Coordinates of C-alpha atoms in Angstrom, one line a residue:
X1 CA 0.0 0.0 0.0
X2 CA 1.5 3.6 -0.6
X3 CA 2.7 4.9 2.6
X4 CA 0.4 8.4 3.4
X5 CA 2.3 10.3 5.7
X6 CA 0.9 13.3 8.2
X7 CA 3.1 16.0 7.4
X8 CA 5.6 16.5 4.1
X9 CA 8.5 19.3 5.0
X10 CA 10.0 20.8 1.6
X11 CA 13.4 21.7 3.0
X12 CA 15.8 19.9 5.5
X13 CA 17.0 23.4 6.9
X14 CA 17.1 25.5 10.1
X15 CA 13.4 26.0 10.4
X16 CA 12.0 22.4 8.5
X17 CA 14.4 20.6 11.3
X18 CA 13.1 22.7 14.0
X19 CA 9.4 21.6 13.2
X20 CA 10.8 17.9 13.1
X21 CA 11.7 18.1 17.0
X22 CA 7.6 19.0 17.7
X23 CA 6.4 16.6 15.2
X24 CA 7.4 13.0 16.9
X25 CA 4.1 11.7 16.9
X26 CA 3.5 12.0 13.4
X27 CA 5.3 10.3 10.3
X28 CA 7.1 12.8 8.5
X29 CA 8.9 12.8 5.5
X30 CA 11.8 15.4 5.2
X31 CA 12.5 16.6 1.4
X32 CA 15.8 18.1 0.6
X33 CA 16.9 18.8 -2.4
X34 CA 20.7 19.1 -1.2
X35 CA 22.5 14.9 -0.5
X36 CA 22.8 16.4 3.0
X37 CA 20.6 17.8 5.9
X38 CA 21.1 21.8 6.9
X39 CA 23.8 22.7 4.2
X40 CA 22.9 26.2 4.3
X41 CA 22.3 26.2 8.2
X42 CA 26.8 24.7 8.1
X43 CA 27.7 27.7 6.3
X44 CA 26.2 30.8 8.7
X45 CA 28.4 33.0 10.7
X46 CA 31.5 31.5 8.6
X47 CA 30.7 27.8 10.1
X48 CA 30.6 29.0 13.7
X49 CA 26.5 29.3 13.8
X50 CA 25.3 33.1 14.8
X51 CA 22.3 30.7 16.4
X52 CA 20.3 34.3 18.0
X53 CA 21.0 37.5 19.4
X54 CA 20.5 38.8 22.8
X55 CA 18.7 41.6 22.0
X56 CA 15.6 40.5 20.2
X57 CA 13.2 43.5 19.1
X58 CA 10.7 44.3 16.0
X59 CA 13.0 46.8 14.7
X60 CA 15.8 44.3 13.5
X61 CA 13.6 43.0 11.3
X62 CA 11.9 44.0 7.6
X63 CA 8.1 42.9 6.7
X64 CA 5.3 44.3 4.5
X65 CA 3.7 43.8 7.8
X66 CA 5.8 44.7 10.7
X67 CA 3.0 43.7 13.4
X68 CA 3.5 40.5 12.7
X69 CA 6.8 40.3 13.2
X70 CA 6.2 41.0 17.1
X71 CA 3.9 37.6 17.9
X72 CA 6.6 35.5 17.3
X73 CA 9.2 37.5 19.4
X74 CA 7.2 35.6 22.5
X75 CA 7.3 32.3 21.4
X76 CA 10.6 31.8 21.5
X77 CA 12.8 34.0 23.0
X78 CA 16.6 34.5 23.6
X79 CA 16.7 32.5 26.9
X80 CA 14.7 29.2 24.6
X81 CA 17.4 29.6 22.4
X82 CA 19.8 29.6 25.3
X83 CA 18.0 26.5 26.9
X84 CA 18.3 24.5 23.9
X85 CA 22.3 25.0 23.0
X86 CA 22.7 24.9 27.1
X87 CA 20.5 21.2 27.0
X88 CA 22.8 19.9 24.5
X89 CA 26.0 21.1 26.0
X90 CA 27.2 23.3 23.0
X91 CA 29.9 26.1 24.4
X92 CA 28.5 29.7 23.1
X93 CA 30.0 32.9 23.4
X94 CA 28.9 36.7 23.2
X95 CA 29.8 38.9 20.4
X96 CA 29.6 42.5 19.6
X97 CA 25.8 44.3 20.0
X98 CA 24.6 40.7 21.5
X99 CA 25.2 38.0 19.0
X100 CA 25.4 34.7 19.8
X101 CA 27.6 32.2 18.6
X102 CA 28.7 28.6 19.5
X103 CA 32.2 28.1 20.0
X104 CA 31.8 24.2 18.1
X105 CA 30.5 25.1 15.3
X106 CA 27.4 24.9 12.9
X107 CA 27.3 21.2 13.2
X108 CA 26.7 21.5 16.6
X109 CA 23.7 22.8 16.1
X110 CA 22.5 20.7 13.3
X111 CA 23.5 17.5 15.6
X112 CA 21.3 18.6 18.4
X113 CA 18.6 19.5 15.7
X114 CA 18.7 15.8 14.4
X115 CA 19.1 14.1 17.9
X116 CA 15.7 15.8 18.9
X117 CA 14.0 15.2 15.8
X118 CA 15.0 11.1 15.7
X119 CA 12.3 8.6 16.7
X120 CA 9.2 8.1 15.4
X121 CA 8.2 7.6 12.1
X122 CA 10.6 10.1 10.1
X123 CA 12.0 9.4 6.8
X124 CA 14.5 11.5 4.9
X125 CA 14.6 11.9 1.4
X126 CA 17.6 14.0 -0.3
X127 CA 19.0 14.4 -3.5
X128 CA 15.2 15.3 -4.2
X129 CA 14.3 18.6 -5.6
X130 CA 10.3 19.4 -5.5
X131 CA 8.2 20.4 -8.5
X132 CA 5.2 20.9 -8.0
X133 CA 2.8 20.5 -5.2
X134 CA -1.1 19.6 -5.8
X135 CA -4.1 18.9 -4.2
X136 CA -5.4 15.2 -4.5
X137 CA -8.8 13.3 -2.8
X138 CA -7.5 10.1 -0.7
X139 CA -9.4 7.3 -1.0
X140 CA -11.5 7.7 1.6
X141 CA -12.2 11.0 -0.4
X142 CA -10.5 13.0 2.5
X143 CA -7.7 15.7 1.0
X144 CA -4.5 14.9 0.5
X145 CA -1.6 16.5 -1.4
X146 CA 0.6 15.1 -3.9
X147 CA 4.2 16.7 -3.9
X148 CA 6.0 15.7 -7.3
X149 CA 9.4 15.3 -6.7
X150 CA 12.9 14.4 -8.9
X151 CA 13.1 11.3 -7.4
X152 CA 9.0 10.5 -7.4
X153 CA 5.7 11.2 -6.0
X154 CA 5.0 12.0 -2.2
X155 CA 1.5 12.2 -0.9
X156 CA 0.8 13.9 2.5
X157 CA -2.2 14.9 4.9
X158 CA -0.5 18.4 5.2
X159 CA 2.7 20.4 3.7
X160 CA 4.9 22.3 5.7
X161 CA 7.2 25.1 3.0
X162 CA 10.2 25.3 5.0
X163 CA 12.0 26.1 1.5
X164 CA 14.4 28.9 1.8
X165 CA 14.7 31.9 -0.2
X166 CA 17.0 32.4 -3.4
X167 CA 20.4 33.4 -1.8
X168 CA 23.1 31.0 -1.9
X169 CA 22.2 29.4 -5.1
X170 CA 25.0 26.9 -5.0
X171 CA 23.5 25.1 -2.0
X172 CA 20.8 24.3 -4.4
X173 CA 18.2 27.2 -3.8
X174 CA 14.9 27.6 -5.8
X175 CA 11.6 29.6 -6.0
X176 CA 9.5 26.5 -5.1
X177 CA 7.7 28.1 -2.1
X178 CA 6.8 31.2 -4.2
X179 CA 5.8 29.3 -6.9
X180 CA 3.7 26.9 -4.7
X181 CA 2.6 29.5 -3.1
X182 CA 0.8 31.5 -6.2
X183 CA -0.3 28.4 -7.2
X184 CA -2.8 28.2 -4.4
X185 CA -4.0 31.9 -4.9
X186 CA -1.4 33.8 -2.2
X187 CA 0.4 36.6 -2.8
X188 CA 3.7 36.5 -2.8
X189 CA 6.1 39.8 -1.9
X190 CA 8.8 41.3 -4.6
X191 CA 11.9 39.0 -4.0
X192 CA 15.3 40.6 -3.8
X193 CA 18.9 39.9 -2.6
X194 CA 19.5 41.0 1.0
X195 CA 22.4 41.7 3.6
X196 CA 24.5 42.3 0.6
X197 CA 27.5 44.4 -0.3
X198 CA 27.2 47.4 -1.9
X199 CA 28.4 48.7 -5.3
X200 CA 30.5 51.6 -5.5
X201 CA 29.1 54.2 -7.5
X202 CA 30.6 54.6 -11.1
X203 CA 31.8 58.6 -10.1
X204 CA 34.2 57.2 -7.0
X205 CA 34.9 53.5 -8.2
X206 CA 38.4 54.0 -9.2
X207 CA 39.2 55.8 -6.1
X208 CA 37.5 54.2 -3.8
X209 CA 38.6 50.4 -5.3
X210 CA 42.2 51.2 -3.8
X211 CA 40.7 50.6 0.0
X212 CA 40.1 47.3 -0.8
X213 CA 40.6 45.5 2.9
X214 CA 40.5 48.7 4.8
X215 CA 37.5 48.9 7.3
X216 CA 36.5 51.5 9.5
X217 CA 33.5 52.3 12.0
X218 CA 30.7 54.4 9.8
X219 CA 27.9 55.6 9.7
X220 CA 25.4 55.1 7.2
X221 CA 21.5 56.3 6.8
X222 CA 19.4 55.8 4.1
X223 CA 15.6 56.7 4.3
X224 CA 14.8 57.3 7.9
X225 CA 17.1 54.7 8.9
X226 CA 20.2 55.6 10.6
X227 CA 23.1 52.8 11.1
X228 CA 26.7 52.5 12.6
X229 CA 29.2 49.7 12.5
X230 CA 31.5 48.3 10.4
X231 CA 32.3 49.2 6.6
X232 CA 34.6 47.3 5.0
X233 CA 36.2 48.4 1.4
X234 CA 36.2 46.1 -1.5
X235 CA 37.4 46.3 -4.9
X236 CA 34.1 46.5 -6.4
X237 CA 31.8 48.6 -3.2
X238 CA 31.4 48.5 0.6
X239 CA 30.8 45.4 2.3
X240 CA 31.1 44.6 6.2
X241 CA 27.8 44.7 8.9
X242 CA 27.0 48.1 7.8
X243 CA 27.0 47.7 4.3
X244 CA 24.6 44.7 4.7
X245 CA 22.1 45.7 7.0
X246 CA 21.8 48.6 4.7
X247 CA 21.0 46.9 1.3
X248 CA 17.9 45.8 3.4
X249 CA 16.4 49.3 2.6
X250 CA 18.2 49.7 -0.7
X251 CA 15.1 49.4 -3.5
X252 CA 16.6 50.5 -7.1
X253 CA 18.8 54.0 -7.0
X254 CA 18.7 55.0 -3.7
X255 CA 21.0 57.7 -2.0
X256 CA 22.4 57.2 1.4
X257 CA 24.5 59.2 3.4
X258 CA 27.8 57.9 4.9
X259 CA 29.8 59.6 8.0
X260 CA 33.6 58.2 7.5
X261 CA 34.2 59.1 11.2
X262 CA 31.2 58.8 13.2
X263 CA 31.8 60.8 16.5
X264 CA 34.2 63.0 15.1
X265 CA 33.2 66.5 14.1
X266 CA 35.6 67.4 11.1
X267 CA 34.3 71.1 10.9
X268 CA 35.1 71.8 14.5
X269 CA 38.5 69.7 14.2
X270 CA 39.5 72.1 11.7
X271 CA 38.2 75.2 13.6
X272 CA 40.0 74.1 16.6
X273 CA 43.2 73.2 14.8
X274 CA 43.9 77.0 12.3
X275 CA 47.0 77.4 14.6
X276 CA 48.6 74.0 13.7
X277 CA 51.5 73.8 11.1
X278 CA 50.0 70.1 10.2
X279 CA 48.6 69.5 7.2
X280 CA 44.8 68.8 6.9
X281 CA 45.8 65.4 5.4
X282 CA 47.7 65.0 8.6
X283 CA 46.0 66.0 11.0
X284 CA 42.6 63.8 9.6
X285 CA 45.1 60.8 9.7
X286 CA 45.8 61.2 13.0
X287 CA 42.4 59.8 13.3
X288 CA 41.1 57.8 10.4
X289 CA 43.2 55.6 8.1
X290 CA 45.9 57.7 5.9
X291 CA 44.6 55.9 2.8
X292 CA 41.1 57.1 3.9
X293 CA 42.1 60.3 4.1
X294 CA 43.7 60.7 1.2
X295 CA 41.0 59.6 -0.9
X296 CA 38.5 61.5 0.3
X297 CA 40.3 64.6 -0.1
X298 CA 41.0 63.6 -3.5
X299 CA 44.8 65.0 -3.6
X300 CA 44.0 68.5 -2.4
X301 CA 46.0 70.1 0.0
X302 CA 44.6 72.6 2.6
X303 CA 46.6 74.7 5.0
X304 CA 45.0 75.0 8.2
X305 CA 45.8 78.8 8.9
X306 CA 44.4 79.7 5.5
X307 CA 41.4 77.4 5.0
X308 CA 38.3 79.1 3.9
X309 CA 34.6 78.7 5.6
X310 CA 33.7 77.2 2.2
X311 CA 36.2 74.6 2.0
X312 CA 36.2 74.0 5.6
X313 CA 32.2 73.3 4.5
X314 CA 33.1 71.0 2.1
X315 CA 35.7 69.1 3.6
X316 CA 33.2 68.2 6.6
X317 CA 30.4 67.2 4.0
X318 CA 32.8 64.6 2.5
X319 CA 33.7 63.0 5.9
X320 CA 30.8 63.1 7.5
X321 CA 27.9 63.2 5.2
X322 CA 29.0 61.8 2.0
X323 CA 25.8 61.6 -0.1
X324 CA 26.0 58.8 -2.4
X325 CA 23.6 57.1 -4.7
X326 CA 23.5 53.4 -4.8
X327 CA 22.5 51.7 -8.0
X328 CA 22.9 48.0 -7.0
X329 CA 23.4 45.1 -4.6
X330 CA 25.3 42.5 -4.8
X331 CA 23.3 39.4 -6.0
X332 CA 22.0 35.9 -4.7
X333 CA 25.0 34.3 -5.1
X334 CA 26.6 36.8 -2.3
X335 CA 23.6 38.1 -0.8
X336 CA 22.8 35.8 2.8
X337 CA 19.5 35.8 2.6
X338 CA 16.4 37.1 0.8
X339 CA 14.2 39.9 1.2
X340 CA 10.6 39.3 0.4
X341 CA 8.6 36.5 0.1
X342 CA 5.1 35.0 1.1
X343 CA 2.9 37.6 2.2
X344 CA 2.6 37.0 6.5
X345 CA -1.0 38.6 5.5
X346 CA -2.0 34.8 3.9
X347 CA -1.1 33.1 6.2
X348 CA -3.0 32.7 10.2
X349 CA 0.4 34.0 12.6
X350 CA -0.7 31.4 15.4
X351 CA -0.6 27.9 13.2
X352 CA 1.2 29.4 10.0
X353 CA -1.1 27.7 7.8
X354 CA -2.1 29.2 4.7
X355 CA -5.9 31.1 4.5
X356 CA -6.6 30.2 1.2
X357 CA -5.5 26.4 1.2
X358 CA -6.2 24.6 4.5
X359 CA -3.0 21.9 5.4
X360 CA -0.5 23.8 3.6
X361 CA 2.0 25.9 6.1
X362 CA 5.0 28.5 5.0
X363 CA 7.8 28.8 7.9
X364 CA 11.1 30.1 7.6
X365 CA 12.7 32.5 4.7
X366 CA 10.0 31.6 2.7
X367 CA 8.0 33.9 4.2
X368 CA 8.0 38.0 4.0
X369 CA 10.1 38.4 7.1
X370 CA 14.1 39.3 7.1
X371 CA 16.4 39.9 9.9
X372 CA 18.8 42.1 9.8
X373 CA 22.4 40.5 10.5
X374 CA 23.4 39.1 13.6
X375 CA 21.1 36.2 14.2
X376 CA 18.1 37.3 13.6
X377 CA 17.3 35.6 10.6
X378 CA 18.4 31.9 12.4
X379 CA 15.8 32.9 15.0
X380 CA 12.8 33.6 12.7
X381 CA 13.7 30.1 11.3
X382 CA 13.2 28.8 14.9
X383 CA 10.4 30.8 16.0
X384 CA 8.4 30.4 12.6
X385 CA 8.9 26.7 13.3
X386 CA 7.9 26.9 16.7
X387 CA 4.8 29.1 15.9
X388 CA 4.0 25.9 13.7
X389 CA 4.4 22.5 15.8
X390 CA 2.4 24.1 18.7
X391 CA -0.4 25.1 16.0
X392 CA -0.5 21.3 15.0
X393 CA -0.3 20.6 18.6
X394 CA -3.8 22.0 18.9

């Protein structure tokens, strides 16, 4: 007799191996499209597994519907997180504004996810990349849903999308949740590449190419948003923290305004400073990076007793609020995640089923929701999945 199982999870990742630790009571079939289990989830935080942050908030993450990014913050929190890598004796350590990272690695994680999830009736099928998913009648003319697969036909009581997004495209990622998705009449959120690098615009490429490897603390607003922390150089635009949580507000052209030295006042430095025999260039790299320096002032030379209001003016602009308009982000294939997604709006928040096709659920970066870096997007992946086993629970 073909096997029928409860629940099918489309993706073997963070959040689809989360939902497998609620799900023991239910046969469920796990189908990944990579010949291994949480490939994606072995790569964050450069292997080491940025598993949450400490400071947990609305604000840190992007939604076409930001209230209902705060019902998940409180069903799993920080200290869960905590609990769990704690439970399964995984060392951990605090890093810079609160993330969390364990000190064993990413396989850490993905062995405590797997030693929760074993028992029952679970199977794993890999190598397998979905197709298509469709609704079927059972033979007892109850629903059921048919998920087409590369390596054959899976039929299911429900379907959990626990697909990903379309970053990292080597580890095997695919549109199949937005296209499942539309197929069943919901809307689905402009995809684009997210926490990013940069591109230099065309006007300072040249100069500002011959940084590459320099990085500084900045500044950085764009729209309402105002950002500080790292800025790396590149050959080909700015990369580092600051650079990526800002190409989560980058949509087409968009200008943004950078402060090279956050903290410092270069108008009043320069005020302060007329008596000096230093040079400007001097002076400035007394507190920034020479290279810096010198490429912002683009070879000119000042002398401090003789500098004009105008130029003192201009000089401070360029430091500290460079306005420049960036016309692109770096793609999937360097972008960590995706912004964009499933609309949250067709889906119920408290079981994360879909409201236009009962027994189909969307968790994880599937879904209109994007953290900004530092964790955050590791936790929606738990707390999506969270949201989901205790709605099944019920």
């Amino acid at each position: 007799m073909e096997q029928i199982y409860d629940v099918a999870v489309i993706g073997g990742g963070a959040a689809g191996l989360w939902a497998l630790r609620g799900l023991k009571d239910k046969s469920v079939i796990i189908i990944e499209g990579n010949d291994r289990l949480g490939a994606k989830l072995l790569a964050t935080g450069g292997g080491k597994c940025n598993f949450t942050n400490r400071f947990l908030a609305p604000e840190h993450f992007i939604s076409s519907n930001p209230h209902f990014i705060k019902s998940f913050l409180h069903k799993l929190t920080t200290e869960d997180m905590l609990d769990f890598v704690e439970g399964h004796g995984i060392p951990y350590e605090e890093r810079d504004n609160g993330k969390l990272f364990t000190l064993s690695g990413a396989a850490s994680i993905l062995e405590a996810l797997l030693e929760e999830g074993r028992g029952g009736n679970h199977t794993f099928m890999l190598g397998c990349l979905v197709q298509d998913v469709s609704k079927v009648e059972g033979e007892a003319g109850g629903q059921l849903f048919s998920v087409a697969t590369s390596c054959g036909e899976v039929r299911a009581r429900k379907v959990v999308v626990a697909s990903g997004g379309l970053s990292y495209p080597r580890l095997g990622a695919t549109n199949i949740g937005a296209k499942i998705a539309r197929k069943f009449g919901m809307r689905v959120m402009p995809m684009v590449p997210a926490l990013a690098g940069l591109r230099y615009p065309d006007e300072i490429a040249g100069q500002f190419s011959s940084l590459s490897g320099i990085a500084i603390t900045a500044g950085l607003a764009v729209g309402k948003r105002r950002l500080q922390d790292q800025l790396l150089f590149t050959h080909r635009g700015f990369s580092g923290p600051l650079a990526l949580n800002a190409s989560l507000f980058v949509e087409g052209p968009t200008e943004i305004t950078v402060d090279f030295a956050p903290g410092l006042d270069v108008a009043r430095l320069i005020e302060n400073s007329r008596g000096s025999r230093k040079s400007l260039a001097g002076l400035l790299s007394e507190r920034l990076p020479r290279a810096l320096v010198r490429v912002l002032l683009a070879g000119r030379e000042y002398d401090l007793a003789q500098i004009r209001r105008g130029e003192v003016t201009a000089v401070s602009d360029t430091f500290n609020r460079s306005r420049l308009v960036i016309s692109q982000v770096d793609g999937y294939d360097r972008a960590e995640v995706t912004r964009g997604g499933v609309s949250v709006d067709e889906i119920f928040p408290k079981t994360m089923e879909s409201r236009t096709c009962p027994g189909l659920y969307f968790i994880g970066e599937a879904l209109d929701v994007t953290g900004m870096l530092g964790g955050y997007n590791l936790h929606w992946a738990w707390a999506s999945a969270q949201m989901l086993v205790e709605g099944l629970a019920d």
